[in-house]
Tab-separated table of N, CA, C and O and ligand atoms in Angstrom:
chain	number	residue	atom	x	y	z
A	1	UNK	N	25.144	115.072	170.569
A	1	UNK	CA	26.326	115.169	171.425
A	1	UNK	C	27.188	113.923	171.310
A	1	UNK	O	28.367	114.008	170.963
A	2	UNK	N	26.643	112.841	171.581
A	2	UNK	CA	27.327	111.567	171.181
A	2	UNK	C	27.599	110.986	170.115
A	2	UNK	O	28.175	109.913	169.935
A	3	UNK	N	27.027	111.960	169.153
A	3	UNK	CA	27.853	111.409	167.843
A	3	UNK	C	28.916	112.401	167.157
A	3	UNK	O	29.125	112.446	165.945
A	4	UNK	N	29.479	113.097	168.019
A	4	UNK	CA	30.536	113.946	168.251
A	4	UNK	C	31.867	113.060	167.505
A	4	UNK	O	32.458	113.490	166.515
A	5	UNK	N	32.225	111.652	168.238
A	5	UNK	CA	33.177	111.112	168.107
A	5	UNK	C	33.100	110.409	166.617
A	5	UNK	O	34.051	110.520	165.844
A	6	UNK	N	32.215	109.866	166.354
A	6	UNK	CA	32.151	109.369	165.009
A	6	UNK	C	32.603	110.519	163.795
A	6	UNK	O	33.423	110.280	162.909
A	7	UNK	N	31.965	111.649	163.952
A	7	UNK	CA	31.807	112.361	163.062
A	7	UNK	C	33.999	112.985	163.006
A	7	UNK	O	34.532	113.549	162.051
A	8	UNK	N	34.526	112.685	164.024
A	8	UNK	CA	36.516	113.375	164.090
A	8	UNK	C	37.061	111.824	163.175
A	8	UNK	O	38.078	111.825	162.481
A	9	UNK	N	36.231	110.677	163.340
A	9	UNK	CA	36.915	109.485	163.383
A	9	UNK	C	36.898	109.413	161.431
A	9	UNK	O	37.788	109.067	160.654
A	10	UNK	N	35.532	109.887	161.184
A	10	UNK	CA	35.136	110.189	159.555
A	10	UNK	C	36.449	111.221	159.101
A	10	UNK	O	37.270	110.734	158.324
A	11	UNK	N	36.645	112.567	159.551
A	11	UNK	CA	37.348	113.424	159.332
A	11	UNK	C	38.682	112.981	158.943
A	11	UNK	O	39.047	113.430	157.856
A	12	UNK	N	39.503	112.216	159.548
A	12	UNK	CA	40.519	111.341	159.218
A	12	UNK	C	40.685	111.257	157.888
A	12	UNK	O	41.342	112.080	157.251
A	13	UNK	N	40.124	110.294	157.402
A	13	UNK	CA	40.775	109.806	156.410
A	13	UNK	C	40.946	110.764	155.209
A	13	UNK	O	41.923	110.738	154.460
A	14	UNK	N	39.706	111.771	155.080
A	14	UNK	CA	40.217	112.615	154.028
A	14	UNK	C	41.415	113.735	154.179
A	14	UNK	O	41.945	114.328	153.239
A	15	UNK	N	41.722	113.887	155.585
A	15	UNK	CA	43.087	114.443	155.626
A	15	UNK	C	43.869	113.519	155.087
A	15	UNK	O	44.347	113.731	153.973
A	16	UNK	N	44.173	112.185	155.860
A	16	UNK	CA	44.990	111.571	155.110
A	16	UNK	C	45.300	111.590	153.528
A	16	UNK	O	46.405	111.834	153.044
A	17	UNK	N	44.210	111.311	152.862
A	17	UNK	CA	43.928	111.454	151.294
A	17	UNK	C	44.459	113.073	151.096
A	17	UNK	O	44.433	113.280	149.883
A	18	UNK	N	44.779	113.903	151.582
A	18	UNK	CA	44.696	115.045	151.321
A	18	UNK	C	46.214	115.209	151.455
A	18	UNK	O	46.868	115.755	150.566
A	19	UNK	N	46.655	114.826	152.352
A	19	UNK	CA	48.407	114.753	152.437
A	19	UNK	C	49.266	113.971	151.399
A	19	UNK	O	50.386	114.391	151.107
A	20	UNK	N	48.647	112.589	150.712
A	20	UNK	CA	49.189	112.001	149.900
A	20	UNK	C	49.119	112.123	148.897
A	20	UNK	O	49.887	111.472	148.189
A	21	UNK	N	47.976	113.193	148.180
A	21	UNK	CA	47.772	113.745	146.792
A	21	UNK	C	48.963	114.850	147.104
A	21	UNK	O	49.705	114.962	146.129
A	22	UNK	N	49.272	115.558	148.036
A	22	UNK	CA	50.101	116.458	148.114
A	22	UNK	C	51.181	116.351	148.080
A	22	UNK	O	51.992	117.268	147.950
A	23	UNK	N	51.401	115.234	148.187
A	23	UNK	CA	52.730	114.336	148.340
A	23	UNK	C	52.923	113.786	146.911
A	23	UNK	O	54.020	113.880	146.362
A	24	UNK	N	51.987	113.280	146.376
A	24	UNK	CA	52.287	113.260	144.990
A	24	UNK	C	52.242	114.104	143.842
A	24	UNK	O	52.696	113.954	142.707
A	25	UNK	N	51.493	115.172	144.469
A	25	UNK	CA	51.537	116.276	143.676
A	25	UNK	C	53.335	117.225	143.612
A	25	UNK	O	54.076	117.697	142.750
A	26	UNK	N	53.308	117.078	144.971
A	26	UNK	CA	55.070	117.756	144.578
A	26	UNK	C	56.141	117.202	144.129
A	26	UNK	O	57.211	117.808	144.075
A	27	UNK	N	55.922	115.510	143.605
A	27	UNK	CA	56.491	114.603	142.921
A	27	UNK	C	56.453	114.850	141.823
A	27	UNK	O	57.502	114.963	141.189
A	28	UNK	N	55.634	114.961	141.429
A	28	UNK	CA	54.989	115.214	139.938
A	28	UNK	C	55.391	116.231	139.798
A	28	UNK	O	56.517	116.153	139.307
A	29	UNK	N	55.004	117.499	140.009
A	29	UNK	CA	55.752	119.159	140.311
A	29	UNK	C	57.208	119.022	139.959
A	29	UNK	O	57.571	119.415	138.850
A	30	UNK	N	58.408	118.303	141.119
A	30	UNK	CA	59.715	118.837	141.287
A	30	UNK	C	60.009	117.572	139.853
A	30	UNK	O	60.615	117.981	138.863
A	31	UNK	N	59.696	116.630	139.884
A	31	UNK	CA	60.062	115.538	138.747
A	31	UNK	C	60.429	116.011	137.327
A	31	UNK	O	61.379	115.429	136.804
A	32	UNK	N	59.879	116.878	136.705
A	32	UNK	CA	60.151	117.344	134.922
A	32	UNK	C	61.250	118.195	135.099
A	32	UNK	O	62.154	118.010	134.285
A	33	UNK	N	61.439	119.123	135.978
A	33	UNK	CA	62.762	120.182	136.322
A	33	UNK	C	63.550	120.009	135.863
A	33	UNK	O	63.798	120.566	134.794
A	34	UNK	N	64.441	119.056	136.490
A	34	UNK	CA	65.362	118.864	135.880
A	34	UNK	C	65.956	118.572	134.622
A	34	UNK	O	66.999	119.032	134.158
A	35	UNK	N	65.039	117.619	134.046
A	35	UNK	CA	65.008	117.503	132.296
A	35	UNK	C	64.994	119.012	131.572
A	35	UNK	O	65.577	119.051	130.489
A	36	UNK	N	64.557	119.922	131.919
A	36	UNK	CA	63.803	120.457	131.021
A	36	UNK	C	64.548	121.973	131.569
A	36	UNK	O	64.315	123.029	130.981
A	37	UNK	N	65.275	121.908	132.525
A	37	UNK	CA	66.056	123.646	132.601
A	37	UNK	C	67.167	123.260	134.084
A	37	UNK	O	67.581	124.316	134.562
A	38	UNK	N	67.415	122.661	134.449
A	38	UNK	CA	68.307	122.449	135.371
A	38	UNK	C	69.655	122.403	134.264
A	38	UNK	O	69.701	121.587	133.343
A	39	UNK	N	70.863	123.553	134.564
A	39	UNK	CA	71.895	123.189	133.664
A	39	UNK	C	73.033	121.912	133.912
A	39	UNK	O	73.348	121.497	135.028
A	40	UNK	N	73.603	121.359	132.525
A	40	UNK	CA	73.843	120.409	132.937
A	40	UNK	C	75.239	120.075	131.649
A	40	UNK	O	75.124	119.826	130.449
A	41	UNK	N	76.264	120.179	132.350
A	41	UNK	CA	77.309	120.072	131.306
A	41	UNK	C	77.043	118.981	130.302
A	41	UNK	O	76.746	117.895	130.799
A	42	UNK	N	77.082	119.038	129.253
A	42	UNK	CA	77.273	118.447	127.836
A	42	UNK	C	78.199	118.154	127.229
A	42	UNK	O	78.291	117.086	126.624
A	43	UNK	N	79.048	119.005	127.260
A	43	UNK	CA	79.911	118.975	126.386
A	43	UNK	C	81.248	120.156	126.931
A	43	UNK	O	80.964	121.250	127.417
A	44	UNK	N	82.772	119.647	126.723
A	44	UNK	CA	83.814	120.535	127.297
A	44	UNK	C	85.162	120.575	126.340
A	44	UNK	O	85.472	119.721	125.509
A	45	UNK	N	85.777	121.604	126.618
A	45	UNK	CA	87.270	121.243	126.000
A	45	UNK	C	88.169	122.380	126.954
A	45	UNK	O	88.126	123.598	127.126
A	46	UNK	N	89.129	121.062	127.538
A	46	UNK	CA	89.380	119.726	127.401
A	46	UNK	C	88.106	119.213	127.406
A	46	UNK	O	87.163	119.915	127.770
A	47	UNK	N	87.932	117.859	126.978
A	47	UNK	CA	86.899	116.907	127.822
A	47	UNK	C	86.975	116.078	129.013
A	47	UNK	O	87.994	115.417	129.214
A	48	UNK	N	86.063	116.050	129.766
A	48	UNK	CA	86.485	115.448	130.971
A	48	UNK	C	87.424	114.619	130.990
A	48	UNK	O	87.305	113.841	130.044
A	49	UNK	N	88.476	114.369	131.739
A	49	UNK	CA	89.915	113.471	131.815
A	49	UNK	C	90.285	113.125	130.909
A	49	UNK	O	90.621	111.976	130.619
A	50	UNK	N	90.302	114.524	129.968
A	50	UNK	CA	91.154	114.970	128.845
A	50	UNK	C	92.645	115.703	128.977
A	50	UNK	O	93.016	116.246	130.018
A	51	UNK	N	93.549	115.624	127.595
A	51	UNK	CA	94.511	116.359	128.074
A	51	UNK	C	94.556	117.260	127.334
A	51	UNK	O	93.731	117.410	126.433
A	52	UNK	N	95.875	118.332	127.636
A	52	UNK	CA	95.557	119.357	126.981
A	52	UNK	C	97.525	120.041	127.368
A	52	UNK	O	98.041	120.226	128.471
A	53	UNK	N	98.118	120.239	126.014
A	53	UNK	CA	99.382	120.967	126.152
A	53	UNK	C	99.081	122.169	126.860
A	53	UNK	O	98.134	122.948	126.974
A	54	UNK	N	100.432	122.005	127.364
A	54	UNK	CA	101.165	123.298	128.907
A	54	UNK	C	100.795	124.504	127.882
A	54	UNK	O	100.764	124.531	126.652
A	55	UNK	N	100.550	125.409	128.787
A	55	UNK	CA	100.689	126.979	127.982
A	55	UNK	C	99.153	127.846	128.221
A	55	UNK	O	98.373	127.453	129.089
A	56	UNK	N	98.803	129.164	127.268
A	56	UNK	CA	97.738	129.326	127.547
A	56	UNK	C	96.807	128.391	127.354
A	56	UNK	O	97.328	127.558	126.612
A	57	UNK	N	95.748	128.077	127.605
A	57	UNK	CA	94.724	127.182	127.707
A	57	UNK	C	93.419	127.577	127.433
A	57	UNK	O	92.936	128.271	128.328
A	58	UNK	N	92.624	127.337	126.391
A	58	UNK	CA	91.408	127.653	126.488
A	58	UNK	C	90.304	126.663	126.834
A	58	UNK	O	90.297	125.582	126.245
A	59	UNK	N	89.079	127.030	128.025
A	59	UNK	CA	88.248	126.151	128.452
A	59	UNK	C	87.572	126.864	128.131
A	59	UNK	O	87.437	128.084	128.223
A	60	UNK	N	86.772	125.562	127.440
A	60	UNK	CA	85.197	126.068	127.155
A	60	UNK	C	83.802	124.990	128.039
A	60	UNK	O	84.139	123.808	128.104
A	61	UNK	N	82.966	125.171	128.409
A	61	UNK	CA	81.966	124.162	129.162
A	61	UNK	C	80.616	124.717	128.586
A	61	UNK	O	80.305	125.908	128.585
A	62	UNK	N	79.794	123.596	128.054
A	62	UNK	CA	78.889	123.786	126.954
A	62	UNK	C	78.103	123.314	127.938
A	62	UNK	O	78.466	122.256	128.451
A	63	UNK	N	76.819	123.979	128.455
A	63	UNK	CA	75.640	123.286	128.952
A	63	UNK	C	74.341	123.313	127.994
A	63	UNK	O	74.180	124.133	127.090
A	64	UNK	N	73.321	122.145	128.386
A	64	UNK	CA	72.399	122.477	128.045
A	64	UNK	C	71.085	123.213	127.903
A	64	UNK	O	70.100	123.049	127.182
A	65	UNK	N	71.467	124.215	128.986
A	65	UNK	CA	70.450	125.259	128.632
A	65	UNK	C	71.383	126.433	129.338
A	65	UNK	O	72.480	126.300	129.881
A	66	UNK	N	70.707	127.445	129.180
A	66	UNK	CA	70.588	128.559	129.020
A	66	UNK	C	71.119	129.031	130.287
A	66	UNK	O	70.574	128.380	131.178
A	67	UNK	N	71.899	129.833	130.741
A	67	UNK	CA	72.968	130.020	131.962
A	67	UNK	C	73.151	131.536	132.405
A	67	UNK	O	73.582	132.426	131.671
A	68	UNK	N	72.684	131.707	133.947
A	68	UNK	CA	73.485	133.094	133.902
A	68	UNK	C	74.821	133.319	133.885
A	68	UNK	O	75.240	132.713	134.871
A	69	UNK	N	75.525	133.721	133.461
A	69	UNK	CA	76.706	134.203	133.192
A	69	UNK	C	77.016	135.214	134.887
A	69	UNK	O	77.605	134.707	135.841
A	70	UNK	N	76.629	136.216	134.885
A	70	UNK	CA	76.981	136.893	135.811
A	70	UNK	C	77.054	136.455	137.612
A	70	UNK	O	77.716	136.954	138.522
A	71	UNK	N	75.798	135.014	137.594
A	71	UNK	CA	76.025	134.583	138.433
A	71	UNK	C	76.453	133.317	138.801
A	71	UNK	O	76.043	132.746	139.812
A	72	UNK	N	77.526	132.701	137.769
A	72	UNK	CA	77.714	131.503	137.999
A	72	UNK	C	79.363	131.340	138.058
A	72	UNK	O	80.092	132.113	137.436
A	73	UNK	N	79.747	130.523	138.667
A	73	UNK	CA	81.635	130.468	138.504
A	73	UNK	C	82.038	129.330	138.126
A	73	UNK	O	81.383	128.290	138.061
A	74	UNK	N	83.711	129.603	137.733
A	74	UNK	CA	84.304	128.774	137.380
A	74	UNK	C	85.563	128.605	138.708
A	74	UNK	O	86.002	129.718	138.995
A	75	UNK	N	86.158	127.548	139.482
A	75	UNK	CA	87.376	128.004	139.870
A	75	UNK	C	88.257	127.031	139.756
A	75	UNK	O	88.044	125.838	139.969
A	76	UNK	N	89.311	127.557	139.399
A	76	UNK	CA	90.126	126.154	138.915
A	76	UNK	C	91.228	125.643	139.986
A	76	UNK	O	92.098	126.321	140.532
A	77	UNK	N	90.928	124.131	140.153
A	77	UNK	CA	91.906	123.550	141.352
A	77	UNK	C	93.889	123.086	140.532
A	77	UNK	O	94.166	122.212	139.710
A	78	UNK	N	94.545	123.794	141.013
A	78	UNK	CA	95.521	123.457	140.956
A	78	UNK	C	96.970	122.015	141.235
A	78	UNK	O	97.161	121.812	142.435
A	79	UNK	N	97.541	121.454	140.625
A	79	UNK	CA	98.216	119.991	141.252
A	79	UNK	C	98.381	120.640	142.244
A	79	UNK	O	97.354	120.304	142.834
A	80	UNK	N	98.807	121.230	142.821
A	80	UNK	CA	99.376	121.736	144.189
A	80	UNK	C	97.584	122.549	145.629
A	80	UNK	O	97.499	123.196	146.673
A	81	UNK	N	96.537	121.806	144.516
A	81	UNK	CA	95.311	122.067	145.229
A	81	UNK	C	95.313	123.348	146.115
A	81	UNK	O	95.041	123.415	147.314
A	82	UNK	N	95.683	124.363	145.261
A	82	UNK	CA	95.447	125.523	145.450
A	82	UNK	C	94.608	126.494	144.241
A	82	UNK	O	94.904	126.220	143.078
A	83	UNK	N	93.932	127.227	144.385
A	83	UNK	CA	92.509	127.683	143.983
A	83	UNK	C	92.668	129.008	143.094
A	83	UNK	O	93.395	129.984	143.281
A	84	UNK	N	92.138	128.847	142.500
A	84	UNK	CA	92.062	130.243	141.495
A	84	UNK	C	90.655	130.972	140.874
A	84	UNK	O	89.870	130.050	141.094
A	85	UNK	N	90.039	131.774	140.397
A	85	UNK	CA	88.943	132.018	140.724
A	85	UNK	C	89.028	132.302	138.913
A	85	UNK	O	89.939	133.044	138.542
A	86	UNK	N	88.186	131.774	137.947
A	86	UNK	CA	88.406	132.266	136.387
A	86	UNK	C	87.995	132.736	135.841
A	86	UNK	O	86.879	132.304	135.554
A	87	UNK	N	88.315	133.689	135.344
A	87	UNK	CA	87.025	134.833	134.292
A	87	UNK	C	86.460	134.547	133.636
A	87	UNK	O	87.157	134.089	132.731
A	88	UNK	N	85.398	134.478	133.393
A	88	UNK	CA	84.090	134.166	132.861
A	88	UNK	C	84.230	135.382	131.126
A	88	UNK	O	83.476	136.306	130.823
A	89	UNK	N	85.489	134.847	130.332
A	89	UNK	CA	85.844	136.051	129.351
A	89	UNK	C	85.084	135.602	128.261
A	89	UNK	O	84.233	134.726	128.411
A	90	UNK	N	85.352	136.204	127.013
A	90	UNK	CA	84.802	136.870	125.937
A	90	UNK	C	84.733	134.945	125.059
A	90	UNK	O	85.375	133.917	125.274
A	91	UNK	N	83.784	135.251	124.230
A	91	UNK	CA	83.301	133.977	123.787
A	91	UNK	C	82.595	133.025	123.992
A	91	UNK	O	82.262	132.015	123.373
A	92	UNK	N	82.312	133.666	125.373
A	92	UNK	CA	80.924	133.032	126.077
A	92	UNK	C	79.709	133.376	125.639
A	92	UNK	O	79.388	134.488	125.220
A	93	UNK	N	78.996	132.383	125.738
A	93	UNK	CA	77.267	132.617	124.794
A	93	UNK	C	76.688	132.643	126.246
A	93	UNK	O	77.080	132.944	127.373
A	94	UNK	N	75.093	131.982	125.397
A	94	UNK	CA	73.422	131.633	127.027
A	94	UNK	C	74.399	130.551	127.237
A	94	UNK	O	75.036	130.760	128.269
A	95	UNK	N	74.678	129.685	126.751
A	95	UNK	CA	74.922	128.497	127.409
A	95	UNK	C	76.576	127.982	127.202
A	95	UNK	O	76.792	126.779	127.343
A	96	UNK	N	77.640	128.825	126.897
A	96	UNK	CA	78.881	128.318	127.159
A	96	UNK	C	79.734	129.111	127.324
A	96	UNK	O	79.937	129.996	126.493
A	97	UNK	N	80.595	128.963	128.673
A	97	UNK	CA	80.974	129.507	129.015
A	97	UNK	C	83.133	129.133	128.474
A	97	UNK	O	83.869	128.147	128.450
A	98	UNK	N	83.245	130.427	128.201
A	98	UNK	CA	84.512	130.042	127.957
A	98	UNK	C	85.831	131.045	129.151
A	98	UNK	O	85.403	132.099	129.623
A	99	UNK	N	87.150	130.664	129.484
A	99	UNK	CA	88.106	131.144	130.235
A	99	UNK	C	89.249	131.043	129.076
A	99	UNK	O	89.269	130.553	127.947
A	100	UNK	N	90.253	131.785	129.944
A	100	UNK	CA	91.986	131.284	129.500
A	100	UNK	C	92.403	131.053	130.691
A	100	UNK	O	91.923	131.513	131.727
A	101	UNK	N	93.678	130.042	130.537
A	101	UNK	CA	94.526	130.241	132.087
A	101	UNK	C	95.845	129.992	131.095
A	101	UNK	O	95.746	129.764	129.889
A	102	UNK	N	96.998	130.072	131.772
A	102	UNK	CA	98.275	129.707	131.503
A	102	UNK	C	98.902	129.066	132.619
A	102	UNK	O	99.288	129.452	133.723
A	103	UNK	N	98.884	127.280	131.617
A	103	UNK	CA	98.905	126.208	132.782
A	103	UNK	C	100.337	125.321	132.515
A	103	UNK	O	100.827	125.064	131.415
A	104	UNK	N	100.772	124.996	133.634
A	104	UNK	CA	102.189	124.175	133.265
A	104	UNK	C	101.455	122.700	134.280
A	104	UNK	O	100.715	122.657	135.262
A	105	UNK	N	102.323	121.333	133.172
A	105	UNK	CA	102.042	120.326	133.694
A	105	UNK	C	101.481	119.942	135.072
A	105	UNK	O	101.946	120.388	136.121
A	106	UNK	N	100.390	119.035	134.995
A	106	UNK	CA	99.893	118.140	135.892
A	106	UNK	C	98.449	118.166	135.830
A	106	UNK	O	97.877	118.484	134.787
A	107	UNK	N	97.571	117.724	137.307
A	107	UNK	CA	96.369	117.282	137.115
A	107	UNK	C	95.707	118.559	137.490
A	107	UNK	O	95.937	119.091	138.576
A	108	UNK	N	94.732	119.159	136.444
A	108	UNK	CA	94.023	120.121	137.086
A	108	UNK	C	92.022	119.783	137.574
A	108	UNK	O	91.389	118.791	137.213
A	109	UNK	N	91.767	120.318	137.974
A	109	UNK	CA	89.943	120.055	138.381
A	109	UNK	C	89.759	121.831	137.831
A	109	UNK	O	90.361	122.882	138.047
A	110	UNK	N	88.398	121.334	136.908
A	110	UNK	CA	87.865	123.006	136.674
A	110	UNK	C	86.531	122.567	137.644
A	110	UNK	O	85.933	121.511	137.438
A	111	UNK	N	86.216	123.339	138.528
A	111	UNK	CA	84.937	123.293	140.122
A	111	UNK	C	83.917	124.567	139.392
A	111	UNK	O	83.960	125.791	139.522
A	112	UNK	N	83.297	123.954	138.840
A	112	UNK	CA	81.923	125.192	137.946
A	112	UNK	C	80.620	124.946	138.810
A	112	UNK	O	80.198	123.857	139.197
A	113	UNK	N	80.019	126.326	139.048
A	113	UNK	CA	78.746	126.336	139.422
A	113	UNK	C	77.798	127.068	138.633
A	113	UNK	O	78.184	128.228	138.491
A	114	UNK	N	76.769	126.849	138.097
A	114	UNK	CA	76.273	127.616	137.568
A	114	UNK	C	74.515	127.968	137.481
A	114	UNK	O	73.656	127.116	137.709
A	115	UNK	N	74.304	129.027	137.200
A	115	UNK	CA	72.812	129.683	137.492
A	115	UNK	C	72.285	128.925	136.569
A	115	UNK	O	73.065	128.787	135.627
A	116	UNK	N	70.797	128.096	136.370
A	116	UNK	CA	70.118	128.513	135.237
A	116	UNK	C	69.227	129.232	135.443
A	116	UNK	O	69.010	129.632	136.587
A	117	UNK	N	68.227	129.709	134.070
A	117	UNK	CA	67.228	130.516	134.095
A	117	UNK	C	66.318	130.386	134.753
A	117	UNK	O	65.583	131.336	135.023
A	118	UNK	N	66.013	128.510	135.430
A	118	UNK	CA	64.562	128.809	136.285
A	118	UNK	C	65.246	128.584	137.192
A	118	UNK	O	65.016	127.506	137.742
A	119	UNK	N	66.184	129.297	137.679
A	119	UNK	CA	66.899	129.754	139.056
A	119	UNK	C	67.700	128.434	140.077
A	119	UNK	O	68.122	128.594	141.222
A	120	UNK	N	67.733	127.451	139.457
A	120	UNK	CA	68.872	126.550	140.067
A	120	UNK	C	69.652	126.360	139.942
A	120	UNK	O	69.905	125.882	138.836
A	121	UNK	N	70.835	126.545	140.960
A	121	UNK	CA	72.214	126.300	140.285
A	121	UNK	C	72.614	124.735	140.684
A	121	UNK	O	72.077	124.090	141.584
A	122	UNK	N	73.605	124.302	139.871
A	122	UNK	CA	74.208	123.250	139.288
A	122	UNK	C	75.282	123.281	139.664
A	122	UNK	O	75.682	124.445	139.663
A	123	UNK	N	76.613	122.019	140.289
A	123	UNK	CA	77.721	122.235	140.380
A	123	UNK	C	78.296	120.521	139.664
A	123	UNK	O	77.707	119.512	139.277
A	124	UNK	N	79.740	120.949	139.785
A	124	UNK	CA	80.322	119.742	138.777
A	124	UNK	C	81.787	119.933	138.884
A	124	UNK	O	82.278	121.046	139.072
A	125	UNK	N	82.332	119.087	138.790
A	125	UNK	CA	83.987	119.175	138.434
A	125	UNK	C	84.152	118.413	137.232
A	125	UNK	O	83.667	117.332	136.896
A	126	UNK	N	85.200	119.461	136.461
A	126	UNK	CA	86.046	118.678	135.015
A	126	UNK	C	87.400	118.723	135.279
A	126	UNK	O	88.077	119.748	135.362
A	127	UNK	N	87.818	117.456	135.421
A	127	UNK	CA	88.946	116.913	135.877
A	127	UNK	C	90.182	117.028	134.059
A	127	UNK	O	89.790	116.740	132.928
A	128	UNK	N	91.024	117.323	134.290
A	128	UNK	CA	91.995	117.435	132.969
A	128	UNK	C	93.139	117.379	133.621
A	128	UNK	O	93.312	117.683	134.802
A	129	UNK	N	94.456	116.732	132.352
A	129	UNK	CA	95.912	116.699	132.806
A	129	UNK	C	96.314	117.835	131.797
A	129	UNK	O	95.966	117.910	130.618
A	130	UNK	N	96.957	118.531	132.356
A	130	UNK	CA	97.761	119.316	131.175
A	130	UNK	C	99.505	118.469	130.525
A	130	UNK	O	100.157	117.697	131.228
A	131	UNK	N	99.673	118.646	129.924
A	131	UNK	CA	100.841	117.707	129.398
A	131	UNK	C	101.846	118.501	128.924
A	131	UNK	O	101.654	119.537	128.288
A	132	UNK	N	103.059	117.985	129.254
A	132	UNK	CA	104.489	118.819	128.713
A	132	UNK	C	104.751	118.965	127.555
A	132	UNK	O	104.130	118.361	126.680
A	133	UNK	N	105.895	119.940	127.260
A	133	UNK	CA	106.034	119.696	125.164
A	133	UNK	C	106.705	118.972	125.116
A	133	UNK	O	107.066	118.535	124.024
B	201	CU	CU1	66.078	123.565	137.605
């Protein structure tokens, strides 16, 4: 009966030990993710705070892995920071996504979100000037 208390005071510490392997275990776990399938722009045209002549426009945004298409967007911020939503059109692969717009001078933001395959999405802005003829 009286050694009741000793025996909760023992119990301790391997919970403790038991919370901090767990704790490092989901370190270890969430840590490689991102390297290895979280998408992650690479490469663009324009390129980031790039320019690009007035007129139709083609954007392309190259990630490094593999992308849903159906569930990811593009929307493009306007100088006048008004919003447009961009089709996700033809020439797009797994991993790049291409639009058109028809753009007249100033600063635009392309605001992309996108799916990858082990289900996280990613967001980012590509900032570009479009330029006069
Ligand atoms: Cu991921």
């Amino acid at each position: 009966m009286t050694d009741r208390r000793p025996a909760q005071q023992v119990a301790a510490p391997p919970m403790r030990r038991l919370a901090v392997l767990a704790a490092l275990a989901a370190c270890l776990l969430a840590a490689p993710l991102p390297a290895q399938a979280h998408a992650i722009l690479v490469d663009s045209t324009p390129p980031a705070l790039g320019h690009v002549a007035a007129g139709q426009v083609t954007l392309r945004l190259r990630y490094n892995s593999r992308i849903d298409r159906g569930r990811s967007r593009l929307e493009l911020i306007r100088p006048d920071k008004s919003q447009a939503t961009l089709v996700i059109g033809a020439g797009s692969t797994e991993n790049v996504l291409v639009t058109t717009a028809t753009l007249t001078p100033g600063a635009y933001v392309v605001r992309w979100q996108v799916l990858a395959v082990d289900g996280h999405i990613t967001r980012g802005d590509l900032p570009f000037t479009v330029t006069g003829p």
